[in-house]
């Protein structure tokens, strides 16, 4: 499975090491801190993409430029949905026929069969859908780090690792089902499991509209970055446009630049925008 990778040139500036552990990990984070220096970035998706989705990441002063890319996995997604809805329809038909024998003409039995069929379809999609990931590079195509979905977790929960080019985990992002029923929250931890910060959808009302109303997917997403206690230090906002266009701004004293850029890409990837 491919991963999300970021690359760029390295400039000599003081660093803030956020990942304690091996020398390789500290070196990787130091290089990233010397690379991502801006407090504002834009992520833009070009037009006419078929097999891959590409993004350009540019700092506000145009001093930093990166490119993101991830496969669309059309065939895998088609198979996943085909299997899921086949399972759902089969479940509904079986229960519907069973209900005709057990309780003929009973509307409640038919409704229950329909709901169970839909539930089976949704659960099957969760189990079989391919994990989204991407490749990100700079001008010289040098790998910086990867954002990779983890495996072995409850399917309603999500977990992604940010890894160095040598495979060392530098940060972990988690989204828990019960914590996201009405409002989306992604939480970031260091490799030792210590909480760092969160990215939360702007409000419960807007989150519900985006998720449960037909027109909701057309409402631009807006996440706020905050630390424990709700202290806000940045924003991730989708601008109105035909293609994805995001804006990131944050307090450079609160978080390393590479980590906030990785968070923005994760929010687009993990939420399947």
PDB file of C-alpha atoms in Angstrom:
ATOM      1  CA  UNK A   1       0.000   0.000   0.000  1.00  0.00           C
ATOM      2  CA  UNK A   2       1.473   3.389  -0.916  1.00  0.00           C
ATOM      3  CA  UNK A   3       1.997   6.149   1.572  1.00  0.00           C
ATOM      4  CA  UNK A   4       1.919   9.907   1.784  1.00  0.00           C
ATOM      5  CA  UNK A   5       5.403  11.412   1.408  1.00  0.00           C
ATOM      6  CA  UNK A   6       6.614  15.009   1.638  1.00  0.00           C
ATOM      7  CA  UNK A   7       9.847  16.456   0.283  1.00  0.00           C
ATOM      8  CA  UNK A   8      11.590  19.811   0.116  1.00  0.00           C
ATOM      9  CA  UNK A   9      14.933  21.577   0.374  1.00  0.00           C
ATOM     10  CA  UNK A  10      16.488  22.120   3.815  1.00  0.00           C
ATOM     11  CA  UNK A  11      17.345  25.618   5.081  1.00  0.00           C
ATOM     12  CA  UNK A  12      19.639  26.252   8.052  1.00  0.00           C
ATOM     13  CA  UNK A  13      17.565  27.635  10.960  1.00  0.00           C
ATOM     14  CA  UNK A  14      17.135  26.697  14.635  1.00  0.00           C
ATOM     15  CA  UNK A  15      15.005  23.626  15.175  1.00  0.00           C
ATOM     16  CA  UNK A  16      12.399  22.442  17.653  1.00  0.00           C
ATOM     17  CA  UNK A  17      12.600  18.681  18.138  1.00  0.00           C
ATOM     18  CA  UNK A  18       9.210  17.240  19.059  1.00  0.00           C
ATOM     19  CA  UNK A  19      10.010  13.537  18.863  1.00  0.00           C
ATOM     20  CA  UNK A  20      12.309  12.114  21.526  1.00  0.00           C
ATOM     21  CA  UNK A  21      13.812   8.707  20.828  1.00  0.00           C
ATOM     22  CA  UNK A  22      16.448   7.424  18.422  1.00  0.00           C
ATOM     23  CA  UNK A  23      18.986   9.665  16.688  1.00  0.00           C
ATOM     24  CA  UNK A  24      17.407   8.859  13.316  1.00  0.00           C
ATOM     25  CA  UNK A  25      14.024  10.135  14.484  1.00  0.00           C
ATOM     26  CA  UNK A  26      15.498  13.314  15.981  1.00  0.00           C
ATOM     27  CA  UNK A  27      17.474  13.941  12.799  1.00  0.00           C
ATOM     28  CA  UNK A  28      14.375  13.447  10.635  1.00  0.00           C
ATOM     29  CA  UNK A  29      12.321  15.877  12.716  1.00  0.00           C
ATOM     30  CA  UNK A  30      15.179  18.399  12.760  1.00  0.00           C
ATOM     31  CA  UNK A  31      15.342  18.333   8.964  1.00  0.00           C
ATOM     32  CA  UNK A  32      11.576  18.844   8.737  1.00  0.00           C
ATOM     33  CA  UNK A  33      11.689  21.778  11.156  1.00  0.00           C
ATOM     34  CA  UNK A  34      14.338  23.422   8.992  1.00  0.00           C
ATOM     35  CA  UNK A  35      12.098  22.936   5.946  1.00  0.00           C
ATOM     36  CA  UNK A  36       8.560  24.012   6.903  1.00  0.00           C
ATOM     37  CA  UNK A  37       8.987  27.569   8.167  1.00  0.00           C
ATOM     38  CA  UNK A  38       5.893  29.474   7.031  1.00  0.00           C
ATOM     39  CA  UNK A  39       2.842  30.139   9.219  1.00  0.00           C
ATOM     40  CA  UNK A  40       0.433  30.061   6.255  1.00  0.00           C
ATOM     41  CA  UNK A  41       0.010  27.555   3.413  1.00  0.00           C
ATOM     42  CA  UNK A  42      -2.394  26.851   0.572  1.00  0.00           C
ATOM     43  CA  UNK A  43      -3.276  23.401  -0.756  1.00  0.00           C
ATOM     44  CA  UNK A  44      -4.735  23.412  -4.266  1.00  0.00           C
ATOM     45  CA  UNK A  45      -6.003  20.511  -6.405  1.00  0.00           C
ATOM     46  CA  UNK A  46      -5.421  20.832 -10.194  1.00  0.00           C
ATOM     47  CA  UNK A  47      -8.100  19.988 -12.772  1.00  0.00           C
ATOM     48  CA  UNK A  48      -8.504  16.964 -15.054  1.00  0.00           C
ATOM     49  CA  UNK A  49      -7.162  14.177 -12.868  1.00  0.00           C
ATOM     50  CA  UNK A  50      -8.286  10.617 -13.590  1.00  0.00           C
ATOM     51  CA  UNK A  51      -6.056   7.964 -12.079  1.00  0.00           C
ATOM     52  CA  UNK A  52      -4.398  10.081  -9.397  1.00  0.00           C
ATOM     53  CA  UNK A  53      -5.294  13.070  -7.254  1.00  0.00           C
ATOM     54  CA  UNK A  54      -2.627  15.746  -7.106  1.00  0.00           C
ATOM     55  CA  UNK A  55      -2.204  18.723  -4.800  1.00  0.00           C
ATOM     56  CA  UNK A  56       0.155  21.669  -4.710  1.00  0.00           C
ATOM     57  CA  UNK A  57       1.192  23.004  -1.300  1.00  0.00           C
ATOM     58  CA  UNK A  58       2.582  26.543  -1.345  1.00  0.00           C
ATOM     59  CA  UNK A  59       3.579  28.892   1.472  1.00  0.00           C
ATOM     60  CA  UNK A  60       2.066  32.369   1.553  1.00  0.00           C
ATOM     61  CA  UNK A  61       5.307  34.017   0.417  1.00  0.00           C
ATOM     62  CA  UNK A  62       5.937  31.334  -2.269  1.00  0.00           C
ATOM     63  CA  UNK A  63       9.251  30.391  -0.636  1.00  0.00           C
ATOM     64  CA  UNK A  64       8.139  26.785  -0.089  1.00  0.00           C
ATOM     65  CA  UNK A  65       6.509  24.521  -2.656  1.00  0.00           C
ATOM     66  CA  UNK A  66       5.468  20.874  -2.316  1.00  0.00           C
ATOM     67  CA  UNK A  67       3.335  18.521  -4.393  1.00  0.00           C
ATOM     68  CA  UNK A  68       0.996  15.809  -3.072  1.00  0.00           C
ATOM     69  CA  UNK A  69      -0.293  12.833  -5.035  1.00  0.00           C
ATOM     70  CA  UNK A  70      -2.428   9.801  -4.220  1.00  0.00           C
ATOM     71  CA  UNK A  71      -4.014   7.027  -6.343  1.00  0.00           C
ATOM     72  CA  UNK A  72      -7.775   7.054  -6.795  1.00  0.00           C
ATOM     73  CA  UNK A  73      -8.181   3.240  -6.652  1.00  0.00           C
ATOM     74  CA  UNK A  74     -11.268   3.299  -8.882  1.00  0.00           C
ATOM     75  CA  UNK A  75     -11.407  -0.474  -9.350  1.00  0.00           C
ATOM     76  CA  UNK A  76     -10.932  -1.320  -5.663  1.00  0.00           C
ATOM     77  CA  UNK A  77     -13.613   1.147  -4.651  1.00  0.00           C
ATOM     78  CA  UNK A  78     -16.019  -0.236  -7.251  1.00  0.00           C
ATOM     79  CA  UNK A  79     -15.459  -3.777  -5.991  1.00  0.00           C
ATOM     80  CA  UNK A  80     -15.892  -2.627  -2.394  1.00  0.00           C
ATOM     81  CA  UNK A  81     -19.228  -0.948  -3.123  1.00  0.00           C
ATOM     82  CA  UNK A  82     -20.414  -3.820  -5.325  1.00  0.00           C
ATOM     83  CA  UNK A  83     -19.691  -6.373  -2.585  1.00  0.00           C
ATOM     84  CA  UNK A  84     -21.217  -4.130   0.077  1.00  0.00           C
ATOM     85  CA  UNK A  85     -24.510  -3.475  -1.698  1.00  0.00           C
ATOM     86  CA  UNK A  86     -24.745  -7.090  -2.855  1.00  0.00           C
ATOM     87  CA  UNK A  87     -24.431  -8.136   0.781  1.00  0.00           C
ATOM     88  CA  UNK A  88     -26.969  -5.499   1.845  1.00  0.00           C
ATOM     89  CA  UNK A  89     -29.544  -6.406  -0.811  1.00  0.00           C
ATOM     90  CA  UNK A  90     -29.101 -10.118  -0.139  1.00  0.00           C
ATOM     91  CA  UNK A  91     -29.666  -9.521   3.564  1.00  0.00           C
ATOM     92  CA  UNK A  92     -32.795  -7.483   2.887  1.00  0.00           C
ATOM     93  CA  UNK A  93     -34.270 -10.044   0.458  1.00  0.00           C
ATOM     94  CA  UNK A  94     -33.590 -12.927   2.839  1.00  0.00           C
ATOM     95  CA  UNK A  95     -35.153 -11.107   5.808  1.00  0.00           C
ATOM     96  CA  UNK A  96     -38.051  -9.845   3.692  1.00  0.00           C
ATOM     97  CA  UNK A  97     -38.922 -13.386   2.534  1.00  0.00           C
ATOM     98  CA  UNK A  98     -38.528 -14.621   6.097  1.00  0.00           C
ATOM     99  CA  UNK A  99     -40.827 -11.861   7.385  1.00  0.00           C
ATOM    100  CA  UNK A 100     -43.528 -12.809   4.851  1.00  0.00           C
ATOM    101  CA  UNK A 101     -43.645 -16.268   6.402  1.00  0.00           C
ATOM    102  CA  UNK A 102     -43.290 -15.144  10.005  1.00  0.00           C
ATOM    103  CA  UNK A 103     -45.441 -11.988   9.947  1.00  0.00           C
ATOM    104  CA  UNK A 104     -47.112 -11.534   6.525  1.00  0.00           C
ATOM    105  CA  UNK A 105     -48.150  -7.983   5.731  1.00  0.00           C
ATOM    106  CA  UNK A 106     -46.451  -6.535   8.826  1.00  0.00           C
ATOM    107  CA  UNK A 107     -44.844  -3.142   7.898  1.00  0.00           C
ATOM    108  CA  UNK A 108     -42.525  -3.186  10.923  1.00  0.00           C
ATOM    109  CA  UNK A 109     -40.898  -6.433   9.763  1.00  0.00           C
ATOM    110  CA  UNK A 110     -40.274  -5.014   6.287  1.00  0.00           C
ATOM    111  CA  UNK A 111     -38.783  -1.812   7.731  1.00  0.00           C
ATOM    112  CA  UNK A 112     -36.551  -3.848  10.048  1.00  0.00           C
ATOM    113  CA  UNK A 113     -35.343  -5.949   7.102  1.00  0.00           C
ATOM    114  CA  UNK A 114     -34.555  -2.792   5.122  1.00  0.00           C
ATOM    115  CA  UNK A 115     -32.634  -1.191   7.998  1.00  0.00           C
ATOM    116  CA  UNK A 116     -30.618  -4.348   8.599  1.00  0.00           C
ATOM    117  CA  UNK A 117     -29.800  -4.589   4.896  1.00  0.00           C
ATOM    118  CA  UNK A 118     -28.532  -0.992   4.864  1.00  0.00           C
ATOM    119  CA  UNK A 119     -26.526  -1.639   8.043  1.00  0.00           C
ATOM    120  CA  UNK A 120     -24.859  -4.687   6.491  1.00  0.00           C
ATOM    121  CA  UNK A 121     -23.999  -2.670   3.370  1.00  0.00           C
ATOM    122  CA  UNK A 122     -22.421   0.162   5.401  1.00  0.00           C
ATOM    123  CA  UNK A 123     -20.440  -2.227   7.600  1.00  0.00           C
ATOM    124  CA  UNK A 124     -19.194  -4.141   4.567  1.00  0.00           C
ATOM    125  CA  UNK A 125     -17.992  -0.918   2.931  1.00  0.00           C
ATOM    126  CA  UNK A 126     -16.142  -0.032   6.135  1.00  0.00           C
ATOM    127  CA  UNK A 127     -14.398  -3.392   6.105  1.00  0.00           C
ATOM    128  CA  UNK A 128     -13.585  -3.620   2.384  1.00  0.00           C
ATOM    129  CA  UNK A 129     -12.966  -0.008   1.270  1.00  0.00           C
ATOM    130  CA  UNK A 130      -9.305   0.623   0.332  1.00  0.00           C
ATOM    131  CA  UNK A 131      -7.375   2.889   2.674  1.00  0.00           C
ATOM    132  CA  UNK A 132      -6.660   6.294   1.185  1.00  0.00           C
ATOM    133  CA  UNK A 133      -3.042   7.385   1.071  1.00  0.00           C
ATOM    134  CA  UNK A 134      -0.898   9.677  -1.012  1.00  0.00           C
ATOM    135  CA  UNK A 135       2.604  10.642  -2.082  1.00  0.00           C
ATOM    136  CA  UNK A 136       3.873  14.179  -1.528  1.00  0.00           C
ATOM    137  CA  UNK A 137       7.118  15.584  -2.878  1.00  0.00           C
ATOM    138  CA  UNK A 138       9.062  18.791  -3.301  1.00  0.00           C
ATOM    139  CA  UNK A 139      10.915  20.161  -6.238  1.00  0.00           C
ATOM    140  CA  UNK A 140      13.664  17.556  -6.114  1.00  0.00           C
ATOM    141  CA  UNK A 141      11.421  14.565  -5.310  1.00  0.00           C
ATOM    142  CA  UNK A 142      13.266  13.918  -2.021  1.00  0.00           C
ATOM    143  CA  UNK A 143      11.227  11.960   0.482  1.00  0.00           C
ATOM    144  CA  UNK A 144      10.620  13.657   3.842  1.00  0.00           C
ATOM    145  CA  UNK A 145       7.940  11.628   5.580  1.00  0.00           C
ATOM    146  CA  UNK A 146       4.869   9.500   5.003  1.00  0.00           C
ATOM    147  CA  UNK A 147       1.306   9.492   6.294  1.00  0.00           C
ATOM    148  CA  UNK A 148       0.127   5.935   6.412  1.00  0.00           C
ATOM    149  CA  UNK A 149      -3.113   4.313   7.651  1.00  0.00           C
ATOM    150  CA  UNK A 150      -2.576   1.812  10.444  1.00  0.00           C
ATOM    151  CA  UNK A 151      -4.198  -1.620  10.497  1.00  0.00           C
ATOM    152  CA  UNK A 152      -5.674  -3.843  13.173  1.00  0.00           C
ATOM    153  CA  UNK A 153      -8.125  -1.314  14.612  1.00  0.00           C
ATOM    154  CA  UNK A 154     -11.882  -1.300  15.101  1.00  0.00           C
ATOM    155  CA  UNK A 155     -13.288  -0.322  11.725  1.00  0.00           C
ATOM    156  CA  UNK A 156     -15.266   2.696  12.970  1.00  0.00           C
ATOM    157  CA  UNK A 157     -12.046   4.130  14.417  1.00  0.00           C
ATOM    158  CA  UNK A 158      -9.234   5.522  12.279  1.00  0.00           C
ATOM    159  CA  UNK A 159      -5.524   5.727  12.964  1.00  0.00           C
ATOM    160  CA  UNK A 160      -2.702   7.107  10.821  1.00  0.00           C
ATOM    161  CA  UNK A 161       1.038   7.205  11.426  1.00  0.00           C
ATOM    162  CA  UNK A 162       3.408   9.922  10.282  1.00  0.00           C
ATOM    163  CA  UNK A 163       6.664   8.178   9.478  1.00  0.00           C
ATOM    164  CA  UNK A 164      10.134   9.322   8.489  1.00  0.00           C
ATOM    165  CA  UNK A 165      11.598   8.139   5.200  1.00  0.00           C
ATOM    166  CA  UNK A 166      13.354   5.419   7.193  1.00  0.00           C
ATOM    167  CA  UNK A 167      10.059   4.144   8.562  1.00  0.00           C
ATOM    168  CA  UNK A 168      10.261   5.632  12.068  1.00  0.00           C
ATOM    169  CA  UNK A 169       6.901   6.741  13.514  1.00  0.00           C
ATOM    170  CA  UNK A 170       7.100  10.449  14.373  1.00  0.00           C
ATOM    171  CA  UNK A 171       3.446  11.125  15.248  1.00  0.00           C
ATOM    172  CA  UNK A 172       0.148   9.258  15.487  1.00  0.00           C
ATOM    173  CA  UNK A 173      -3.320  10.560  14.575  1.00  0.00           C
ATOM    174  CA  UNK A 174      -6.478   8.943  15.945  1.00  0.00           C
ATOM    175  CA  UNK A 175     -10.192   9.441  15.299  1.00  0.00           C
ATOM    176  CA  UNK A 176     -12.575   7.501  17.552  1.00  0.00           C
ATOM    177  CA  UNK A 177     -16.135   6.643  16.539  1.00  0.00           C
ATOM    178  CA  UNK A 178     -17.859   7.652  19.803  1.00  0.00           C
ATOM    179  CA  UNK A 179     -15.948  10.948  19.853  1.00  0.00           C
ATOM    180  CA  UNK A 180     -17.083  11.833  16.326  1.00  0.00           C
ATOM    181  CA  UNK A 181     -20.780  11.058  16.266  1.00  0.00           C
ATOM    182  CA  UNK A 182     -21.811  14.716  15.972  1.00  0.00           C
ATOM    183  CA  UNK A 183     -18.508  16.523  15.431  1.00  0.00           C
ATOM    184  CA  UNK A 184     -15.259  15.300  13.854  1.00  0.00           C
ATOM    185  CA  UNK A 185     -12.132  15.261  16.012  1.00  0.00           C
ATOM    186  CA  UNK A 186      -8.646  14.086  15.097  1.00  0.00           C
ATOM    187  CA  UNK A 187      -6.161  13.792  17.969  1.00  0.00           C
ATOM    188  CA  UNK A 188      -2.388  13.810  17.551  1.00  0.00           C
ATOM    189  CA  UNK A 189       0.041  11.934  19.822  1.00  0.00           C
ATOM    190  CA  UNK A 190       3.788  11.465  19.880  1.00  0.00           C
ATOM    191  CA  UNK A 191       5.204   7.944  19.382  1.00  0.00           C
ATOM    192  CA  UNK A 192       5.145   7.388  23.147  1.00  0.00           C
ATOM    193  CA  UNK A 193       1.395   8.020  23.272  1.00  0.00           C
ATOM    194  CA  UNK A 194       1.546  11.510  24.796  1.00  0.00           C
ATOM    195  CA  UNK A 195      -1.194  13.879  23.602  1.00  0.00           C
ATOM    196  CA  UNK A 196       0.014  16.811  21.473  1.00  0.00           C
ATOM    197  CA  UNK A 197      -3.018  18.593  19.970  1.00  0.00           C
ATOM    198  CA  UNK A 198      -6.369  18.136  18.214  1.00  0.00           C
ATOM    199  CA  UNK A 199      -8.040  19.193  14.964  1.00  0.00           C
ATOM    200  CA  UNK A 200     -11.804  19.625  15.431  1.00  0.00           C
ATOM    201  CA  UNK A 201     -14.597  20.619  13.073  1.00  0.00           C
ATOM    202  CA  UNK A 202     -15.694  24.219  13.569  1.00  0.00           C
ATOM    203  CA  UNK A 203     -19.087  23.541  15.211  1.00  0.00           C
ATOM    204  CA  UNK A 204     -21.538  20.761  16.055  1.00  0.00           C
ATOM    205  CA  UNK A 205     -24.305  22.318  13.939  1.00  0.00           C
ATOM    206  CA  UNK A 206     -22.168  22.659  10.805  1.00  0.00           C
ATOM    207  CA  UNK A 207     -20.765  19.166  11.319  1.00  0.00           C
ATOM    208  CA  UNK A 208     -24.253  17.638  11.475  1.00  0.00           C
ATOM    209  CA  UNK A 209     -25.344  19.520   8.335  1.00  0.00           C
ATOM    210  CA  UNK A 210     -22.254  18.423   6.401  1.00  0.00           C
ATOM    211  CA  UNK A 211     -22.658  14.811   7.431  1.00  0.00           C
ATOM    212  CA  UNK A 212     -26.407  14.119   7.495  1.00  0.00           C
ATOM    213  CA  UNK A 213     -27.939  16.437   4.878  1.00  0.00           C
ATOM    214  CA  UNK A 214     -27.793  15.834   1.120  1.00  0.00           C
ATOM    215  CA  UNK A 215     -26.380  19.288   0.348  1.00  0.00           C
ATOM    216  CA  UNK A 216     -23.974  19.105   3.297  1.00  0.00           C
ATOM    217  CA  UNK A 217     -21.042  17.808   1.271  1.00  0.00           C
ATOM    218  CA  UNK A 218     -21.029  21.091  -0.671  1.00  0.00           C
ATOM    219  CA  UNK A 219     -20.459  23.147   2.482  1.00  0.00           C
ATOM    220  CA  UNK A 220     -16.719  23.886   2.847  1.00  0.00           C
ATOM    221  CA  UNK A 221     -15.068  22.157   5.779  1.00  0.00           C
ATOM    222  CA  UNK A 222     -13.424  24.191   8.514  1.00  0.00           C
ATOM    223  CA  UNK A 223     -11.249  22.656  11.229  1.00  0.00           C
ATOM    224  CA  UNK A 224      -9.642  24.438  14.152  1.00  0.00           C
ATOM    225  CA  UNK A 225      -6.342  23.355  15.703  1.00  0.00           C
ATOM    226  CA  UNK A 226      -6.314  23.424  19.494  1.00  0.00           C
ATOM    227  CA  UNK A 227      -4.498  21.977  22.463  1.00  0.00           C
ATOM    228  CA  UNK A 228      -5.876  20.444  25.626  1.00  0.00           C
ATOM    229  CA  UNK A 229      -8.249  22.861  27.288  1.00  0.00           C
ATOM    230  CA  UNK A 230      -9.481  24.223  23.948  1.00  0.00           C
ATOM    231  CA  UNK A 231      -6.734  26.799  23.344  1.00  0.00           C
ATOM    232  CA  UNK A 232      -6.936  27.526  19.613  1.00  0.00           C
ATOM    233  CA  UNK A 233      -3.723  28.037  17.617  1.00  0.00           C
ATOM    234  CA  UNK A 234      -4.719  27.589  13.966  1.00  0.00           C
ATOM    235  CA  UNK A 235      -7.253  26.915  11.197  1.00  0.00           C
ATOM    236  CA  UNK A 236      -7.716  24.601   8.233  1.00  0.00           C
ATOM    237  CA  UNK A 237     -10.359  25.951   5.851  1.00  0.00           C
ATOM    238  CA  UNK A 238     -11.688  24.905   2.453  1.00  0.00           C
ATOM    239  CA  UNK A 239     -12.285  27.812   0.114  1.00  0.00           C
ATOM    240  CA  UNK A 240     -15.174  27.992  -2.363  1.00  0.00           C
ATOM    241  CA  UNK A 241     -13.971  26.580  -5.696  1.00  0.00           C
ATOM    242  CA  UNK A 242     -14.734  23.831  -8.217  1.00  0.00           C
ATOM    243  CA  UNK A 243     -11.663  21.896  -7.068  1.00  0.00           C
ATOM    244  CA  UNK A 244     -10.309  21.416  -3.568  1.00  0.00           C
ATOM    245  CA  UNK A 245      -8.538  24.524  -2.303  1.00  0.00           C
ATOM    246  CA  UNK A 246      -7.538  24.777   1.348  1.00  0.00           C
ATOM    247  CA  UNK A 247      -5.937  27.414   3.509  1.00  0.00           C
ATOM    248  CA  UNK A 248      -3.818  26.717   6.600  1.00  0.00           C
ATOM    249  CA  UNK A 249      -2.760  29.317   9.159  1.00  0.00           C
ATOM    250  CA  UNK A 250      -1.325  28.623  12.586  1.00  0.00           C
ATOM    251  CA  UNK A 251       0.885  29.883  15.417  1.00  0.00           C
ATOM    252  CA  UNK A 252       4.438  28.693  14.715  1.00  0.00           C
ATOM    253  CA  UNK A 253       5.206  28.729  18.444  1.00  0.00           C
ATOM    254  CA  UNK A 254       2.476  26.155  19.112  1.00  0.00           C
ATOM    255  CA  UNK A 255       3.356  23.429  16.612  1.00  0.00           C
ATOM    256  CA  UNK A 256       6.014  22.481  14.082  1.00  0.00           C
ATOM    257  CA  UNK A 257       5.269  23.451  10.481  1.00  0.00           C
ATOM    258  CA  UNK A 258       5.664  19.976   8.994  1.00  0.00           C
ATOM    259  CA  UNK A 259       3.168  18.590  11.485  1.00  0.00           C
ATOM    260  CA  UNK A 260       0.462  21.150  10.725  1.00  0.00           C
ATOM    261  CA  UNK A 261       0.891  20.577   6.960  1.00  0.00           C
ATOM    262  CA  UNK A 262       0.671  16.830   7.525  1.00  0.00           C
ATOM    263  CA  UNK A 263      -2.486  17.403   9.592  1.00  0.00           C
ATOM    264  CA  UNK A 264      -4.096  19.344   6.750  1.00  0.00           C
ATOM    265  CA  UNK A 265      -3.335  16.609   4.236  1.00  0.00           C
ATOM    266  CA  UNK A 266      -4.581  13.994   6.679  1.00  0.00           C
ATOM    267  CA  UNK A 267      -7.875  15.865   7.124  1.00  0.00           C
ATOM    268  CA  UNK A 268      -8.391  15.799   3.365  1.00  0.00           C
ATOM    269  CA  UNK A 269      -7.286  12.169   3.054  1.00  0.00           C
ATOM    270  CA  UNK A 270      -8.806  10.671   6.209  1.00  0.00           C
ATOM    271  CA  UNK A 271     -12.163  12.376   5.695  1.00  0.00           C
ATOM    272  CA  UNK A 272     -12.241  11.259   2.036  1.00  0.00           C
ATOM    273  CA  UNK A 273     -12.876  14.736   0.675  1.00  0.00           C
TER     274      UNK A 273
END
